[in-house]
Amino acid sequence: MTYNKDDMFSEAAQHWDLERLYQALGEAKRKMSPSARKGLTATERLYLRGLLCGYSPADMARKLFQSSKGLEVYMSKTLYQYFKSLVDVPSEKLGNWRNILSGLEDAGYKAELSASSQLGNSLPEDVLIKISNVTIERNIKNTITITINLNLSSAADSNPETLEDESTDEEEGEADRP
């Protein structure tokens, strides 16, 4: 199976300042080994994005069709060392890959996105939300399904007379809780 390494774990960019992190870890790498290649390799960037997405090394190895042990050894010799140098963490405090996430967050690499930037500014500022239908169903396996239909419209496009609340307070009965 072929894949583009730059596209794998790309969702990390939604939550982390990747470019600043790539640069900082690249600088940490150069401090540790001045003769090393400038910046992170494509593989190092891939594994870092995987960690930032919350994948364990074993999960990444499965997803990438690689040896779990090989990936863990590679990360221990590269990314983990750069991380320790970047945030000045002793080896015994690093513990495992989860500590890298909290350490990077504490160091200010987690992106702070506003609600509008998370939506990609796809909604206008004045949005009217109207609940058009709510259904609650319970099946034989005691699973409850709640379906909510919403109508979104821009305040500029809507007629104020049609935006009155059409909901009722009628209840058809409640399902027994398990």
PDB file of C-alpha atoms in Angstrom:
ATOM      1  CA  MET A   1       0.000   0.000   0.000  1.00  0.00           C
ATOM      2  CA  THR A   2       1.393   3.409  -0.928  1.00  0.00           C
ATOM      3  CA  TYR A   3       0.696   6.597   0.945  1.00  0.00           C
ATOM      4  CA  ASN A   4       1.909  10.156   0.910  1.00  0.00           C
ATOM      5  CA  LYS A   5       3.841  10.735   4.134  1.00  0.00           C
ATOM      6  CA  ASP A   6       2.926  14.423   4.126  1.00  0.00           C
ATOM      7  CA  ASP A   7      -0.785  13.590   4.232  1.00  0.00           C
ATOM      8  CA  MET A   8      -0.619  11.020   7.019  1.00  0.00           C
ATOM      9  CA  PHE A   9      -1.765  12.310  10.417  1.00  0.00           C
ATOM     10  CA  SER A  10      -2.393  15.736   8.872  1.00  0.00           C
ATOM     11  CA  GLU A  11      -5.112  16.455  11.442  1.00  0.00           C
ATOM     12  CA  ALA A  12      -2.292  17.320  13.870  1.00  0.00           C
ATOM     13  CA  ALA A  13      -2.105  20.719  12.150  1.00  0.00           C
ATOM     14  CA  GLN A  14      -5.584  21.521  13.450  1.00  0.00           C
ATOM     15  CA  HIS A  15      -4.446  21.335  17.064  1.00  0.00           C
ATOM     16  CA  TRP A  16      -0.709  22.010  17.073  1.00  0.00           C
ATOM     17  CA  ASP A  17       1.599  24.726  15.742  1.00  0.00           C
ATOM     18  CA  LEU A  18       3.442  22.276  13.494  1.00  0.00           C
ATOM     19  CA  GLU A  19       5.760  24.669  11.689  1.00  0.00           C
ATOM     20  CA  ARG A  20       7.040  26.189  14.924  1.00  0.00           C
ATOM     21  CA  LEU A  21       7.376  22.715  16.422  1.00  0.00           C
ATOM     22  CA  TYR A  22       9.229  21.364  13.375  1.00  0.00           C
ATOM     23  CA  GLN A  23      11.632  24.299  13.580  1.00  0.00           C
ATOM     24  CA  ALA A  24      12.213  24.002  17.340  1.00  0.00           C
ATOM     25  CA  LEU A  25      12.772  20.241  17.220  1.00  0.00           C
ATOM     26  CA  GLY A  26      15.037  20.696  14.186  1.00  0.00           C
ATOM     27  CA  GLU A  27      17.127  23.155  16.192  1.00  0.00           C
ATOM     28  CA  ALA A  28      17.236  20.738  19.133  1.00  0.00           C
ATOM     29  CA  LYS A  29      18.406  18.049  16.726  1.00  0.00           C
ATOM     30  CA  ARG A  30      21.234  20.284  15.434  1.00  0.00           C
ATOM     31  CA  LYS A  31      22.349  21.075  18.990  1.00  0.00           C
ATOM     32  CA  MET A  32      22.598  17.376  19.761  1.00  0.00           C
ATOM     33  CA  SER A  33      24.339  16.517  16.518  1.00  0.00           C
ATOM     34  CA  PRO A  34      25.797  19.523  14.646  1.00  0.00           C
ATOM     35  CA  SER A  35      26.614  17.377  11.613  1.00  0.00           C
ATOM     36  CA  ALA A  36      23.015  16.150  11.335  1.00  0.00           C
ATOM     37  CA  ARG A  37      20.791  17.095   8.452  1.00  0.00           C
ATOM     38  CA  LYS A  38      19.121  20.478   8.912  1.00  0.00           C
ATOM     39  CA  GLY A  39      15.562  20.144  10.166  1.00  0.00           C
ATOM     40  CA  LEU A  40      13.507  17.029  10.758  1.00  0.00           C
ATOM     41  CA  THR A  41      13.396  14.242   8.202  1.00  0.00           C
ATOM     42  CA  ALA A  42      10.105  13.326   6.531  1.00  0.00           C
ATOM     43  CA  THR A  43       9.944  10.228   8.751  1.00  0.00           C
ATOM     44  CA  GLU A  44      10.533  12.233  11.923  1.00  0.00           C
ATOM     45  CA  ARG A  45       7.806  14.679  10.907  1.00  0.00           C
ATOM     46  CA  LEU A  46       5.441  11.791  10.156  1.00  0.00           C
ATOM     47  CA  TYR A  47       6.008  10.129  13.519  1.00  0.00           C
ATOM     48  CA  LEU A  48       5.704  13.453  15.344  1.00  0.00           C
ATOM     49  CA  ARG A  49       2.329  14.135  13.675  1.00  0.00           C
ATOM     50  CA  GLY A  50       1.207  10.638  14.651  1.00  0.00           C
ATOM     51  CA  LEU A  51       2.081  11.310  18.284  1.00  0.00           C
ATOM     52  CA  LEU A  52       0.362  14.690  18.181  1.00  0.00           C
ATOM     53  CA  CYS A  53      -2.784  12.986  16.885  1.00  0.00           C
ATOM     54  CA  GLY A  54      -2.724  10.747  19.964  1.00  0.00           C
ATOM     55  CA  TYR A  55      -1.465   7.562  18.331  1.00  0.00           C
ATOM     56  CA  SER A  56       0.825   5.375  20.382  1.00  0.00           C
ATOM     57  CA  PRO A  57       3.956   4.104  18.622  1.00  0.00           C
ATOM     58  CA  ALA A  58       2.294   0.678  18.340  1.00  0.00           C
ATOM     59  CA  ASP A  59      -0.839   2.234  16.778  1.00  0.00           C
ATOM     60  CA  MET A  60       1.273   4.189  14.304  1.00  0.00           C
ATOM     61  CA  ALA A  61       3.233   1.077  13.351  1.00  0.00           C
ATOM     62  CA  ARG A  62      -0.002  -0.784  12.589  1.00  0.00           C
ATOM     63  CA  LYS A  63      -1.378   2.125  10.589  1.00  0.00           C
ATOM     64  CA  LEU A  64       1.881   2.462   8.644  1.00  0.00           C
ATOM     65  CA  PHE A  65       2.404  -1.297   8.202  1.00  0.00           C
ATOM     66  CA  GLN A  66       5.721  -1.162  10.056  1.00  0.00           C
ATOM     67  CA  SER A  67       7.360  -3.046  12.871  1.00  0.00           C
ATOM     68  CA  SER A  68       6.203  -1.747  16.232  1.00  0.00           C
ATOM     69  CA  LYS A  69       9.563  -2.370  17.871  1.00  0.00           C
ATOM     70  CA  GLY A  70      11.439  -0.740  15.004  1.00  0.00           C
ATOM     71  CA  LEU A  71       9.294   2.371  15.162  1.00  0.00           C
ATOM     72  CA  GLU A  72       9.683   2.592  18.952  1.00  0.00           C
ATOM     73  CA  VAL A  73      13.479   2.261  18.715  1.00  0.00           C
ATOM     74  CA  TYR A  74      13.657   4.898  15.972  1.00  0.00           C
ATOM     75  CA  MET A  75      11.564   7.324  18.014  1.00  0.00           C
ATOM     76  CA  SER A  76      13.595   6.678  21.156  1.00  0.00           C
ATOM     77  CA  LYS A  77      16.800   7.551  19.310  1.00  0.00           C
ATOM     78  CA  THR A  78      15.395  10.604  17.521  1.00  0.00           C
ATOM     79  CA  LEU A  79      12.193  12.410  18.501  1.00  0.00           C
ATOM     80  CA  TYR A  80      12.303  11.557  22.187  1.00  0.00           C
ATOM     81  CA  GLN A  81      15.876  12.879  22.412  1.00  0.00           C
ATOM     82  CA  TYR A  82      14.978  16.091  20.554  1.00  0.00           C
ATOM     83  CA  PHE A  83      11.984  16.548  22.814  1.00  0.00           C
ATOM     84  CA  LYS A  84      14.052  16.123  25.976  1.00  0.00           C
ATOM     85  CA  SER A  85      16.529  18.701  24.686  1.00  0.00           C
ATOM     86  CA  LEU A  86      13.756  21.116  23.635  1.00  0.00           C
ATOM     87  CA  VAL A  87      11.898  21.215  26.933  1.00  0.00           C
ATOM     88  CA  ASP A  88      14.842  20.257  29.170  1.00  0.00           C
ATOM     89  CA  VAL A  89      13.224  17.156  30.646  1.00  0.00           C
ATOM     90  CA  PRO A  90      15.320  14.486  32.363  1.00  0.00           C
ATOM     91  CA  SER A  91      14.978  10.962  30.953  1.00  0.00           C
ATOM     92  CA  GLU A  92      13.246   9.576  34.012  1.00  0.00           C
ATOM     93  CA  LYS A  93      10.469  12.196  33.763  1.00  0.00           C
ATOM     94  CA  LEU A  94       9.783  11.522  30.085  1.00  0.00           C
ATOM     95  CA  GLY A  95       8.314   8.121  30.889  1.00  0.00           C
ATOM     96  CA  ASN A  96       6.301   7.427  27.749  1.00  0.00           C
ATOM     97  CA  TRP A  97       4.922   9.036  24.612  1.00  0.00           C
ATOM     98  CA  ARG A  98       1.895  10.547  26.404  1.00  0.00           C
ATOM     99  CA  ASN A  99       4.209  12.766  28.418  1.00  0.00           C
ATOM    100  CA  ILE A 100       5.509  14.281  25.191  1.00  0.00           C
ATOM    101  CA  LEU A 101       2.050  15.626  24.398  1.00  0.00           C
ATOM    102  CA  SER A 102       1.592  17.247  27.792  1.00  0.00           C
ATOM    103  CA  GLY A 103       5.162  18.584  27.724  1.00  0.00           C
ATOM    104  CA  LEU A 104       4.671  20.176  24.308  1.00  0.00           C
ATOM    105  CA  GLU A 105       1.345  21.609  25.382  1.00  0.00           C
ATOM    106  CA  ASP A 106       2.950  23.068  28.531  1.00  0.00           C
ATOM    107  CA  ALA A 107       5.705  24.530  26.335  1.00  0.00           C
ATOM    108  CA  GLY A 108       3.073  26.397  24.286  1.00  0.00           C
ATOM    109  CA  TYR A 109       3.019  24.379  21.056  1.00  0.00           C
ATOM    110  CA  LYS A 110      -0.671  23.538  21.206  1.00  0.00           C
ATOM    111  CA  ALA A 111      -2.571  25.812  18.821  1.00  0.00           C
ATOM    112  CA  GLU A 112      -5.245  27.980  20.323  1.00  0.00           C
ATOM    113  CA  LEU A 113      -7.993  28.073  17.740  1.00  0.00           C
ATOM    114  CA  SER A 114     -11.086  30.161  18.086  1.00  0.00           C
ATOM    115  CA  ALA A 115     -14.469  28.641  17.335  1.00  0.00           C
ATOM    116  CA  SER A 116     -14.677  30.576  14.081  1.00  0.00           C
ATOM    117  CA  SER A 117     -11.281  29.365  12.871  1.00  0.00           C
ATOM    118  CA  GLN A 118     -12.211  25.782  13.741  1.00  0.00           C
ATOM    119  CA  LEU A 119     -15.198  26.109  11.429  1.00  0.00           C
ATOM    120  CA  GLY A 120     -12.993  27.643   8.782  1.00  0.00           C
ATOM    121  CA  ASN A 121     -15.095  30.819   8.860  1.00  0.00           C
ATOM    122  CA  SER A 122     -17.694  28.898   6.881  1.00  0.00           C
ATOM    123  CA  LEU A 123     -20.615  30.357   8.819  1.00  0.00           C
ATOM    124  CA  PRO A 124     -21.625  34.009   8.851  1.00  0.00           C
ATOM    125  CA  GLU A 125     -21.426  35.819  12.177  1.00  0.00           C
ATOM    126  CA  ASP A 126     -25.191  36.179  12.588  1.00  0.00           C
ATOM    127  CA  VAL A 127     -26.474  32.648  12.201  1.00  0.00           C
ATOM    128  CA  LEU A 128     -29.983  31.666  13.163  1.00  0.00           C
ATOM    129  CA  ILE A 129     -30.406  28.110  14.313  1.00  0.00           C
ATOM    130  CA  LYS A 130     -33.843  26.570  14.254  1.00  0.00           C
ATOM    131  CA  ILE A 131     -34.551  23.078  15.540  1.00  0.00           C
ATOM    132  CA  SER A 132     -36.974  21.633  13.035  1.00  0.00           C
ATOM    133  CA  ASN A 133     -37.396  18.116  14.370  1.00  0.00           C
ATOM    134  CA  VAL A 134     -36.280  15.995  17.310  1.00  0.00           C
ATOM    135  CA  THR A 135     -36.913  12.267  17.509  1.00  0.00           C
ATOM    136  CA  ILE A 136     -35.947   9.863  20.249  1.00  0.00           C
ATOM    137  CA  GLU A 137     -36.046   6.171  19.478  1.00  0.00           C
ATOM    138  CA  ARG A 138     -35.272   3.163  21.603  1.00  0.00           C
ATOM    139  CA  ASN A 139     -34.562  -0.155  19.967  1.00  0.00           C
ATOM    140  CA  ILE A 140     -34.762  -3.726  21.215  1.00  0.00           C
ATOM    141  CA  LYS A 141     -31.153  -3.660  22.461  1.00  0.00           C
ATOM    142  CA  ASN A 142     -31.934  -0.695  24.779  1.00  0.00           C
ATOM    143  CA  THR A 143     -29.979   1.684  22.579  1.00  0.00           C
ATOM    144  CA  ILE A 144     -31.424   5.172  22.486  1.00  0.00           C
ATOM    145  CA  THR A 145     -31.030   7.167  19.283  1.00  0.00           C
ATOM    146  CA  ILE A 146     -31.632  10.901  19.322  1.00  0.00           C
ATOM    147  CA  THR A 147     -31.994  12.629  15.968  1.00  0.00           C
ATOM    148  CA  ILE A 148     -31.980  16.417  15.834  1.00  0.00           C
ATOM    149  CA  ASN A 149     -32.606  18.287  12.587  1.00  0.00           C
ATOM    150  CA  LEU A 150     -31.317  21.860  12.519  1.00  0.00           C
ATOM    151  CA  ASN A 151     -31.951  24.636  10.018  1.00  0.00           C
ATOM    152  CA  LEU A 152     -29.151  27.193   9.797  1.00  0.00           C
ATOM    153  CA  SER A 153     -29.694  30.502   8.066  1.00  0.00           C
ATOM    154  CA  SER A 154     -28.069  33.886   7.950  1.00  0.00           C
ATOM    155  CA  ALA A 155     -29.953  36.603   9.804  1.00  0.00           C
ATOM    156  CA  ALA A 156     -29.698  38.832   6.717  1.00  0.00           C
ATOM    157  CA  ASP A 157     -31.369  36.182   4.548  1.00  0.00           C
ATOM    158  CA  SER A 158     -34.229  35.409   6.931  1.00  0.00           C
ATOM    159  CA  ASN A 159     -37.629  36.944   7.292  1.00  0.00           C
ATOM    160  CA  PRO A 160     -38.174  37.785  11.001  1.00  0.00           C
ATOM    161  CA  GLU A 161     -41.830  36.709  10.802  1.00  0.00           C
ATOM    162  CA  THR A 162     -40.883  33.137   9.924  1.00  0.00           C
ATOM    163  CA  LEU A 163     -38.377  32.791  12.734  1.00  0.00           C
ATOM    164  CA  GLU A 164     -40.891  32.481  15.548  1.00  0.00           C
ATOM    165  CA  ASP A 165     -40.489  29.483  17.809  1.00  0.00           C
ATOM    166  CA  GLU A 166     -42.744  26.714  16.532  1.00  0.00           C
ATOM    167  CA  SER A 167     -41.847  24.228  19.223  1.00  0.00           C
ATOM    168  CA  THR A 168     -44.415  22.760  21.581  1.00  0.00           C
ATOM    169  CA  ASP A 169     -44.127  21.486  25.100  1.00  0.00           C
ATOM    170  CA  GLU A 170     -46.021  18.277  24.405  1.00  0.00           C
ATOM    171  CA  GLU A 171     -44.441  15.081  25.613  1.00  0.00           C
ATOM    172  CA  GLU A 172     -45.352  11.699  24.248  1.00  0.00           C
ATOM    173  CA  GLY A 173     -43.941   9.845  27.231  1.00  0.00           C
ATOM    174  CA  GLU A 174     -40.528   8.983  28.423  1.00  0.00           C
ATOM    175  CA  ALA A 175     -38.663   5.765  27.769  1.00  0.00           C
ATOM    176  CA  ASP A 176     -37.694   3.784  30.826  1.00  0.00           C
ATOM    177  CA  ARG A 177     -34.034   4.170  31.613  1.00  0.00           C
ATOM    178  CA  PRO A 178     -31.929   1.026  31.796  1.00  0.00           C
TER     179      PRO A 178
END
